[in-house]
Short mmCIF file of C-alpha atoms in Angstrom, two decimals:
data_model
loop_
_atom_site.label_atom_id
_atom_site.label_comp_id
_atom_site.label_asym_id
_atom_site.label_seq_id
_atom_site.Cartn_x
_atom_site.Cartn_y
_atom_site.Cartn_z
CA ALA I 1 77.24 79.17 135.68
CA GLN I 2 79.76 79.41 132.89
CA SER I 3 82.90 81.50 133.11
CA VAL I 4 86.10 82.24 131.24
CA ALA I 5 89.46 83.31 132.62
CA GLN I 6 92.26 84.93 130.69
CA PRO I 7 94.99 85.06 133.31
CA GLU I 8 97.26 87.48 131.45
CA ASP I 9 96.17 91.05 130.81
CA GLN I 10 99.22 91.64 128.63
CA VAL I 11 101.44 89.39 126.54
CA ASN I 12 104.55 90.66 124.80
CA VAL I 13 106.39 88.63 122.18
CA ALA I 14 109.07 89.35 119.63
CA GLU I 15 108.18 89.21 115.96
CA GLY I 16 108.91 85.78 114.53
CA ASN I 17 108.62 84.04 117.88
CA PRO I 18 105.73 81.73 118.75
CA LEU I 19 102.89 83.24 120.75
CA THR I 20 100.42 81.79 123.23
CA VAL I 21 97.40 83.52 124.73
CA LYS I 22 95.92 81.54 127.59
CA CYS I 23 92.28 80.77 128.31
CA THR I 24 90.61 78.52 130.84
CA TYR I 25 86.89 77.95 131.21
CA SER I 26 84.27 76.55 133.54
CA VAL I 27 80.99 75.01 132.38
CA SER I 28 78.48 72.49 133.67
CA GLY I 29 78.30 70.46 130.49
CA ASN I 30 80.40 70.50 127.35
CA PRO I 31 81.78 73.78 126.04
CA TYR I 32 81.60 75.57 122.78
CA LEU I 33 84.74 77.72 122.72
CA PHE I 34 85.58 80.73 120.58
CA TRP I 35 88.44 83.15 120.05
CA TYR I 36 87.92 86.70 118.82
CA VAL I 37 90.34 89.54 118.10
CA GLN I 38 89.65 93.25 118.43
CA TYR I 39 91.69 95.97 116.76
CA PRO I 40 91.49 99.56 118.03
CA ASN I 41 88.15 101.24 117.39
CA ARG I 42 86.79 98.12 115.74
CA GLY I 43 84.35 95.38 116.61
CA LEU I 44 85.41 91.83 117.36
CA GLN I 45 86.52 89.53 114.57
CA PHE I 46 86.00 85.79 114.78
CA LEU I 47 89.21 83.74 114.68
CA LEU I 48 88.25 80.14 115.39
CA LYS I 49 85.98 77.86 117.38
CA TYR I 50 85.91 74.46 119.00
CA ILE I 51 82.64 72.58 118.86
CA THR I 52 83.59 68.91 118.86
CA GLY I 53 86.10 66.54 117.32
CA ASP I 54 89.78 67.25 116.81
CA ASN I 55 91.28 69.04 119.78
CA LEU I 56 93.50 71.20 117.56
CA VAL I 57 91.49 73.83 115.77
CA LYS I 58 92.92 75.95 112.97
CA GLY I 59 91.56 79.39 112.26
CA SER I 60 92.15 82.64 110.44
CA TYR I 61 95.50 84.40 109.96
CA GLY I 62 97.55 81.33 110.94
CA PHE I 63 96.11 81.06 114.44
CA GLU I 64 95.25 77.77 116.08
CA ALA I 65 93.97 76.68 119.46
CA GLU I 66 94.16 73.47 121.42
CA PHE I 67 91.22 72.23 123.43
CA ASN I 68 92.27 70.40 126.58
CA LYS I 69 89.31 68.98 128.45
CA SER I 70 91.25 67.72 131.48
CA GLN I 71 92.81 71.15 132.02
CA THR I 72 89.67 73.01 130.88
CA SER I 73 91.83 75.16 128.67
CA PHE I 74 91.66 76.54 125.15
CA HIS I 75 94.93 78.38 124.53
CA LEU I 76 95.42 80.39 121.35
CA LYS I 77 98.68 79.87 119.51
CA LYS I 78 100.59 80.99 116.47
CA PRO I 79 103.96 79.60 115.39
CA SER I 80 105.43 82.90 114.22
CA ALA I 81 104.05 86.24 115.45
CA LEU I 82 103.68 89.31 113.25
CA VAL I 83 103.64 92.94 114.36
CA SER I 84 100.19 93.15 112.77
CA ASP I 85 98.93 90.52 115.26
CA SER I 86 99.10 93.17 117.99
CA ALA I 87 95.54 93.50 119.25
CA LEU I 88 93.14 92.59 122.05
CA TYR I 89 92.18 88.92 122.14
CA PHE I 90 89.05 87.50 123.73
CA CYS I 91 88.18 83.94 124.60
CA ALA I 92 84.48 83.06 124.92
CA VAL I 93 82.46 80.05 126.02
CA ARG I 94 78.93 78.77 125.72
CA ASP I 95 77.74 75.86 127.85
CA THR I 96 75.93 73.27 125.73
CA PHE I 97 73.92 71.99 128.71
CA SER I 98 72.55 75.34 129.77
CA SER I 99 69.28 76.90 128.79
CA GLY I 100 67.59 80.23 128.88
CA SER I 101 69.79 83.13 129.82
CA ALA I 102 72.73 80.83 130.42
CA ARG I 103 72.90 80.09 126.69
CA GLN I 104 74.55 83.43 126.16
CA LEU I 105 78.17 83.71 125.10
CA THR I 106 80.43 84.61 128.03
CA PHE I 107 83.66 86.45 127.26
CA GLY I 108 86.93 86.58 129.13
CA SER I 109 88.44 89.87 130.19
CA GLY I 110 90.73 90.02 127.20
CA THR I 111 94.50 89.81 126.68
CA GLN I 112 96.41 92.62 125.01
CA LEU I 113 98.98 91.09 122.70
CA THR I 114 101.92 93.24 121.66
CA VAL I 115 104.33 91.91 119.06
CA LEU I 116 107.61 93.79 119.16
CA PRO I 117 109.56 94.34 115.93
CA LYS L 1 78.26 90.00 101.72
CA ALA L 2 77.98 93.17 103.74
CA GLY L 3 78.95 92.92 107.39
CA VAL L 4 77.08 94.01 110.47
CA THR L 5 76.45 97.73 110.44
CA GLN L 6 75.74 99.95 113.41
CA THR L 7 74.54 103.52 113.49
CA PRO L 8 75.51 105.98 114.67
CA ARG L 9 79.18 105.28 115.24
CA TYR L 10 79.59 108.00 117.83
CA LEU L 11 77.09 109.64 120.13
CA ILE L 12 77.32 112.23 122.88
CA LYS L 13 74.43 112.62 125.29
CA THR L 14 73.84 114.19 128.69
CA ARG L 15 72.60 112.54 131.84
CA GLY L 16 68.88 111.92 131.91
CA GLN L 17 68.48 111.77 128.15
CA GLN L 18 67.59 108.65 126.24
CA VAL L 19 69.31 107.12 123.23
CA THR L 20 68.48 104.64 120.48
CA LEU L 21 71.15 102.62 118.71
CA SER L 22 70.58 100.69 115.51
CA CYS L 23 72.03 97.47 114.15
CA SER L 24 71.62 95.82 110.76
CA PRO L 25 72.75 92.18 110.78
CA ILE L 26 74.36 90.25 107.98
CA SER L 27 71.76 89.26 105.41
CA GLY L 28 70.15 85.97 106.38
CA HIS L 29 71.21 86.13 110.02
CA ARG L 30 68.27 85.77 112.36
CA SER L 31 69.89 86.32 115.74
CA VAL L 32 71.11 89.68 116.99
CA SER L 33 72.92 90.14 120.29
CA TRP L 34 73.98 93.32 122.04
CA TYR L 35 77.00 93.80 124.29
CA GLN L 36 78.36 96.64 126.38
CA GLN L 37 82.13 97.02 126.43
CA THR L 38 83.88 99.15 129.06
CA PRO L 39 87.49 99.17 130.28
CA GLY L 40 86.44 98.20 133.79
CA GLN L 41 83.76 95.58 133.15
CA GLY L 42 84.91 94.21 129.82
CA LEU L 43 82.34 92.70 127.47
CA GLN L 44 78.95 92.24 129.07
CA PHE L 45 75.96 90.64 127.41
CA LEU L 46 72.86 92.80 127.22
CA PHE L 47 70.28 90.76 125.30
CA GLU L 48 69.68 88.56 122.31
CA TYR L 49 66.82 88.71 119.83
CA PHE L 50 65.73 85.94 117.51
CA SER L 51 62.77 86.21 115.14
CA GLU L 52 61.60 89.42 116.81
CA THR L 53 61.58 87.82 120.28
CA GLN L 54 63.96 88.45 123.12
CA ARG L 55 65.54 85.07 123.76
CA ASN L 56 68.12 85.94 126.38
CA LYS L 57 68.76 88.85 128.69
CA GLY L 58 71.80 89.82 130.68
CA ASN L 59 71.98 91.42 134.07
CA PHE L 60 71.21 95.03 133.19
CA PRO L 61 68.53 97.36 134.60
CA GLY L 62 65.25 97.89 132.85
CA ARG L 63 66.52 101.18 131.41
CA PHE L 64 68.14 99.04 128.77
CA SER L 65 65.70 97.63 126.26
CA GLY L 66 65.69 96.43 122.71
CA ARG L 67 63.62 95.11 119.89
CA GLN L 68 64.00 93.32 116.61
CA PHE L 69 62.06 93.96 113.46
CA SER L 70 60.77 91.49 110.88
CA ASN L 71 63.81 92.14 108.67
CA SER L 72 66.06 91.17 111.63
CA ARG L 73 67.28 94.71 112.13
CA SER L 74 67.52 95.56 115.80
CA GLU L 75 67.49 98.62 117.99
CA MET L 76 68.48 99.09 121.58
CA ASN L 77 67.30 101.91 123.76
CA VAL L 78 68.75 103.30 126.94
CA SER L 79 66.55 105.65 128.92
CA THR L 80 67.53 108.06 131.67
CA LEU L 81 71.19 107.92 130.81
CA GLU L 82 73.78 107.77 133.57
CA LEU L 83 77.48 108.59 133.42
CA GLY L 84 78.25 104.89 133.83
CA ASP L 85 76.46 104.11 130.59
CA SER L 86 79.38 105.54 128.64
CA ALA L 87 80.69 102.58 126.69
CA LEU L 88 81.17 100.94 123.33
CA TYR L 89 77.95 99.14 122.42
CA LEU L 90 78.49 96.20 120.13
CA CYS L 91 75.96 94.38 118.06
CA ALA L 92 76.57 90.85 116.78
CA SER L 93 74.59 88.65 114.43
CA SER L 94 74.65 84.92 113.84
CA LEU L 95 73.05 82.53 111.40
CA VAL L 96 71.57 80.06 113.93
CA LEU L 97 71.34 77.00 111.74
CA SER L 98 70.35 74.94 114.75
CA ALA L 99 69.47 75.42 118.37
CA GLY L 100 72.82 74.03 119.45
CA GLY L 101 74.56 77.37 119.83
CA GLU L 102 77.66 76.47 117.84
CA ASP L 103 77.35 79.39 115.43
CA GLU L 104 79.95 82.10 115.72
CA GLN L 105 78.84 85.69 116.05
CA PHE L 106 79.82 88.44 113.66
CA PHE L 107 80.30 91.82 115.25
CA GLY L 108 79.67 95.32 114.02
CA PRO L 109 82.12 98.18 114.61
CA GLY L 110 80.14 99.42 117.60
CA THR L 111 78.60 102.68 118.72
CA ARG L 112 80.71 104.75 121.06
CA LEU L 113 78.34 106.41 123.54
CA THR L 114 79.61 109.19 125.78
CA VAL L 115 77.36 110.45 128.55
CA LEU L 116 78.25 113.87 129.96
#
């Protein structure tokens, strides 16, 4: 079975500082990995994904994520945080070797990012 | 291109009633998935429809059902509502260019269901 862990419920960072939101995953085969962001009273917005190839993936709004197969991690990063980045961030995984109901996208529990001015 | 739309945005029902939620995917998207989001359980997958067929189903009771129409629009129905069904219900669509599953999903704003 596939699973995603976001070990931090809350991350606080000062504006202008780099930010990291952590994500680790567990799959049977190879993973497809995604990051989404949710603003209050809104649906989820896609940020970036890792399918194959370069381990460093660049996405929307200056975010990037690094795929680390040995550590089964896919941490979200941004070099300089903005107050407007404050939101709920979700990591998600899909196992490429699964079938049937296991092909669904599994989300982590979410990390609330607060960027302090 | 218009995004995923969901109607209604807010809904208040009482226990025992049933409810139908609607989702219109992005034009050209053939897959529609539904999720339930609650503070305690997070985001939980309900089901996925592709070309009018349910392709995947999450671990929810049979009170939760859905369907997809030929224009890819989808509805989900919850019968005999319980207090615990209060949640934000999110619909997501994806293009599905291949069977590989690498397509990202695009989410609607959700329907906030409150069961009293």
